[in-house]
Coordinates of C-alpha atoms in Angstrom, one line a residue:
X96 CA -9.5 16.5 16.3
X97 CA -12.5 15.1 14.4
X98 CA -12.5 11.9 12.4
X99 CA -10.8 12.2 9.1
X100 CA -13.3 12.4 6.3
X101 CA -13.8 9.5 4.0
X102 CA -13.7 10.0 0.2
X103 CA -15.7 7.3 -1.6
X104 CA -14.6 6.6 -5.2
X105 CA -15.1 3.9 -7.8
X106 CA -12.7 5.5 -10.2
X107 CA -9.3 5.8 -8.4
X108 CA -7.3 3.5 -6.0
X109 CA -6.5 4.3 -2.4
X110 CA -3.5 3.9 -0.2
X111 CA -4.6 2.4 3.1
X112 CA -2.6 1.9 6.3
X113 CA -3.7 0.3 9.5
X114 CA -1.6 -0.1 12.7
X115 CA -1.6 -2.2 15.8
X116 CA -2.2 -1.0 19.3
X117 CA 0.6 1.4 20.4
X118 CA 2.6 0.2 17.4
X119 CA 3.4 -3.1 19.2
X120 CA 3.9 -6.2 17.1
X121 CA 0.8 -8.1 16.1
X122 CA -0.1 -11.0 18.5
X123 CA 1.0 -13.7 16.1
X124 CA 4.2 -14.4 14.2
X125 CA 4.3 -12.4 10.9
X126 CA 4.1 -15.6 8.8
X127 CA 0.8 -16.5 10.5
X128 CA -0.4 -12.9 10.1
X129 CA 0.5 -13.1 6.4
X130 CA -1.6 -16.2 5.9
X131 CA -4.6 -14.6 7.6
X132 CA -4.3 -11.4 5.5
X133 CA -4.0 -13.4 2.3
X134 CA -7.1 -15.4 3.1
X135 CA -9.0 -12.2 4.1
X136 CA -7.9 -10.3 0.9
X137 CA -8.9 -13.3 -1.2
X138 CA -12.4 -13.1 0.3
X139 CA -12.8 -9.4 -0.1
X140 CA -11.7 -9.6 -3.8
X141 CA -14.4 -12.2 -4.3
X142 CA -17.2 -10.7 -2.2
X143 CA -16.6 -6.9 -2.9
X144 CA -15.1 -7.1 -6.4
X145 CA -12.1 -4.9 -5.3
X146 CA -8.8 -4.7 -7.1
X147 CA -5.6 -5.0 -5.1
X148 CA -2.4 -3.6 -6.5
X149 CA 0.0 -3.8 -3.6
X150 CA 0.1 -5.1 -0.1
X151 CA 3.0 -5.1 2.4
X152 CA 2.7 -6.5 5.9
X153 CA 5.1 -5.3 8.6
X154 CA 5.3 -6.5 12.2
X155 CA 2.9 -3.8 13.5
X156 CA 1.1 -2.4 10.5
X157 CA 0.2 -2.9 6.8
X158 CA 0.1 -0.9 3.6
X159 CA -2.5 -1.6 1.0
X160 CA -3.3 -0.2 -2.4
X161 CA -6.8 -1.1 -3.6
X162 CA -9.6 0.1 -5.8
X163 CA -13.3 -0.2 -4.9
X164 CA -15.6 -0.4 -7.9
X165 CA -18.6 -0.1 -5.6
X166 CA -17.3 3.1 -4.1
X167 CA -17.4 1.6 -0.6
X168 CA -13.9 1.9 0.9
X169 CA -15.3 2.3 4.4
X170 CA -17.4 -0.9 4.1
X171 CA -14.5 -2.8 2.6
X172 CA -12.0 -1.7 5.2
X173 CA -14.4 -2.4 8.0
X174 CA -14.8 -6.0 6.7
X175 CA -11.0 -6.5 6.3
X176 CA -10.2 -5.2 9.8
X177 CA -13.1 -7.1 11.5
X178 CA -12.3 -10.4 9.7
X179 CA -8.6 -10.3 10.4
X180 CA -9.2 -9.3 14.0
X181 CA -11.6 -12.3 14.6
X182 CA -9.1 -14.7 13.0
X183 CA -6.2 -13.4 15.1
X184 CA -8.3 -13.5 18.3
X185 CA -9.2 -17.1 17.6
X186 CA -5.6 -18.2 16.9
X187 CA -3.8 -16.0 19.5
X188 CA -6.4 -16.3 22.3
X189 CA -6.7 -12.5 22.7
X190 CA -9.9 -10.6 23.3
X191 CA -9.3 -7.0 22.1
X192 CA -9.1 -5.7 18.6
X193 CA -5.6 -6.0 17.1
X194 CA -5.7 -2.5 15.7
X195 CA -5.0 0.8 17.5
X196 CA -7.7 2.7 15.7
X197 CA -9.4 3.3 12.4
X198 CA -7.5 2.8 9.1
X199 CA -6.2 5.9 7.2
X200 CA -6.8 6.2 3.5
X201 CA -5.6 8.5 0.8
X202 CA -7.2 8.7 -2.7
X203 CA -4.7 8.6 -5.6
X204 CA -6.1 10.6 -8.5
X205 CA -3.4 10.5 -11.1
X206 CA -0.8 8.2 -12.5
X207 CA 2.2 9.9 -10.8
X208 CA 0.5 9.6 -7.4
X209 CA -0.4 6.0 -7.9
X210 CA 3.0 4.9 -9.2
X211 CA 5.0 6.6 -6.5
X212 CA 2.7 5.3 -3.8
X213 CA 3.0 1.8 -5.3
X214 CA 6.8 2.1 -5.0
X215 CA 6.5 3.6 -1.5
X216 CA 4.5 0.6 -0.3
X217 CA 6.8 -2.0 -1.8
X218 CA 9.9 -0.3 -0.5
X219 CA 8.6 -0.1 3.1
X220 CA 10.7 -3.2 4.2
X221 CA 13.8 -1.8 2.5
X222 CA 13.3 1.6 4.2
X223 CA 13.0 -0.3 7.5
X224 CA 16.3 -2.0 6.8
X225 CA 14.7 -5.5 6.9
X226 CA 16.0 -6.4 3.4
X227 CA 18.3 -5.0 0.8
X228 CA 15.9 -5.3 -2.1
X229 CA 12.1 -5.4 -2.4
X230 CA 12.0 -8.9 -3.9
X231 CA 13.7 -10.3 -0.8
X232 CA 10.9 -9.5 1.5
X233 CA 8.5 -12.5 1.8
X234 CA 5.4 -10.6 3.2
X235 CA 4.5 -8.3 0.3
X236 CA 3.3 -8.9 -3.2
X237 CA 2.8 -7.5 -6.7
X238 CA 2.8 -8.9 -10.2
X239 CA 6.5 -8.2 -10.8
X240 CA 8.4 -10.8 -8.8
X241 CA 9.8 -14.0 -10.1
X242 CA 8.4 -16.1 -7.3
X243 CA 4.8 -17.2 -7.1
X244 CA 2.4 -14.3 -6.3
X245 CA -1.2 -14.4 -5.1
X246 CA -3.8 -14.6 -7.8
X247 CA -5.5 -11.6 -6.1
X248 CA -2.7 -9.2 -7.2
X249 CA -3.7 -6.8 -10.0
X250 CA -1.4 -5.2 -12.4
X251 CA -0.8 -1.4 -12.1
X252 CA -1.1 -0.2 -15.7
X253 CA -0.1 3.3 -14.7
X254 CA 3.5 2.2 -14.8
X255 CA 3.2 1.9 -18.6
X256 CA 2.8 5.7 -18.7
X257 CA 6.4 5.9 -17.6
X258 CA 7.7 3.3 -20.0
X259 CA 7.9 0.6 -17.3
X260 CA 6.6 -2.5 -19.2
X261 CA 8.9 -5.4 -18.3
X262 CA 9.1 -7.0 -14.9
X263 CA 12.9 -6.7 -14.7
X264 CA 12.7 -2.9 -15.4
X265 CA 10.0 -2.3 -12.9
X266 CA 12.0 -4.3 -10.3
X267 CA 15.1 -2.1 -11.0
X268 CA 13.0 1.0 -10.6
X269 CA 11.5 -0.2 -7.3
X270 CA 15.0 -0.8 -6.0
X271 CA 16.1 2.7 -7.0
X272 CA 15.4 4.5 -3.7
X273 CA 13.6 7.8 -3.3
X274 CA 15.8 10.7 -2.1
X275 CA 15.0 12.2 1.3
X276 CA 12.9 15.1 0.0
X277 CA 10.8 12.8 -2.3
X278 CA 10.2 10.3 0.5
X279 CA 9.1 13.0 2.9
X280 CA 6.9 14.5 0.2
X281 CA 5.1 11.2 -0.3
X282 CA 4.8 10.6 3.4
X283 CA 3.2 14.0 3.9
X284 CA 0.9 13.4 0.9
X285 CA -0.4 10.1 2.4
X286 CA -1.6 12.0 5.5
X287 CA -4.3 13.7 3.3
X288 CA -7.6 12.0 2.4
X289 CA -6.9 13.2 -1.2
X290 CA -3.2 12.6 -1.9
X291 CA -1.1 15.7 -2.8
X292 CA 2.7 15.8 -2.6
X293 CA 4.1 17.6 0.4
X294 CA 6.1 20.8 0.4
X295 CA 9.8 21.4 1.2
X296 CA 11.1 24.0 3.6
X297 CA 10.8 26.7 1.0
X298 CA 7.1 26.0 0.5
X299 CA 7.7 24.7 -3.0
X300 CA 5.7 21.7 -4.0
X301 CA 7.9 18.7 -4.6
X302 CA 6.5 16.3 -7.2
X303 CA 8.7 13.2 -7.4
X304 CA 9.2 12.1 -10.9
X305 CA 8.9 8.5 -12.1
X306 CA 12.3 8.0 -13.8
X307 CA 13.6 4.6 -14.8
X308 CA 17.4 4.4 -14.8
X309 CA 17.3 4.2 -18.6
X310 CA 14.4 6.5 -19.1
X311 CA 14.4 10.3 -19.4
X312 CA 11.6 12.7 -20.3

């Protein structure tokens, strides 16, 4: 199989995922990895003028939602992965790259794609049964939580399209889980360089709706 094509855009955000070698845990404790990534993301925001909407760090991979105003996703991700690798090598005393391969990105071209992917990223620790609610996980961020968030977090205004304005409402929505078909549909969509919802067993496109508990279309 050839290398997945790269779509360069300065208009839409991406979902990006990068994993460790053989899905083993990163060489440093997750708290130390978190500090390395925060420092790396702060630099990439400053030097490449990117916008970061969501970031979740797990023990062997991370999910990132970012926008590249210079249409240089490949350059940005090369820098993030190289910089974080060098920092980990220095602190952990390892020689090889910490990643098992190239990152995978998926371009998010409409509000529904972006909002559902945003929720998917922040629910990753809940889905993995690490915490019961998104705000309990210490190694992710967005502009919704009551605790201190990194200054590099940008607000995802697409949520306003679905009447999700207040932090407590967005948090309630984030903690309202996807059903099995919706989760599968989003997972399949993120395998594409340009995100599209997956299909169910009857080949009917599933498009998960953004529905707040108190909101109906």
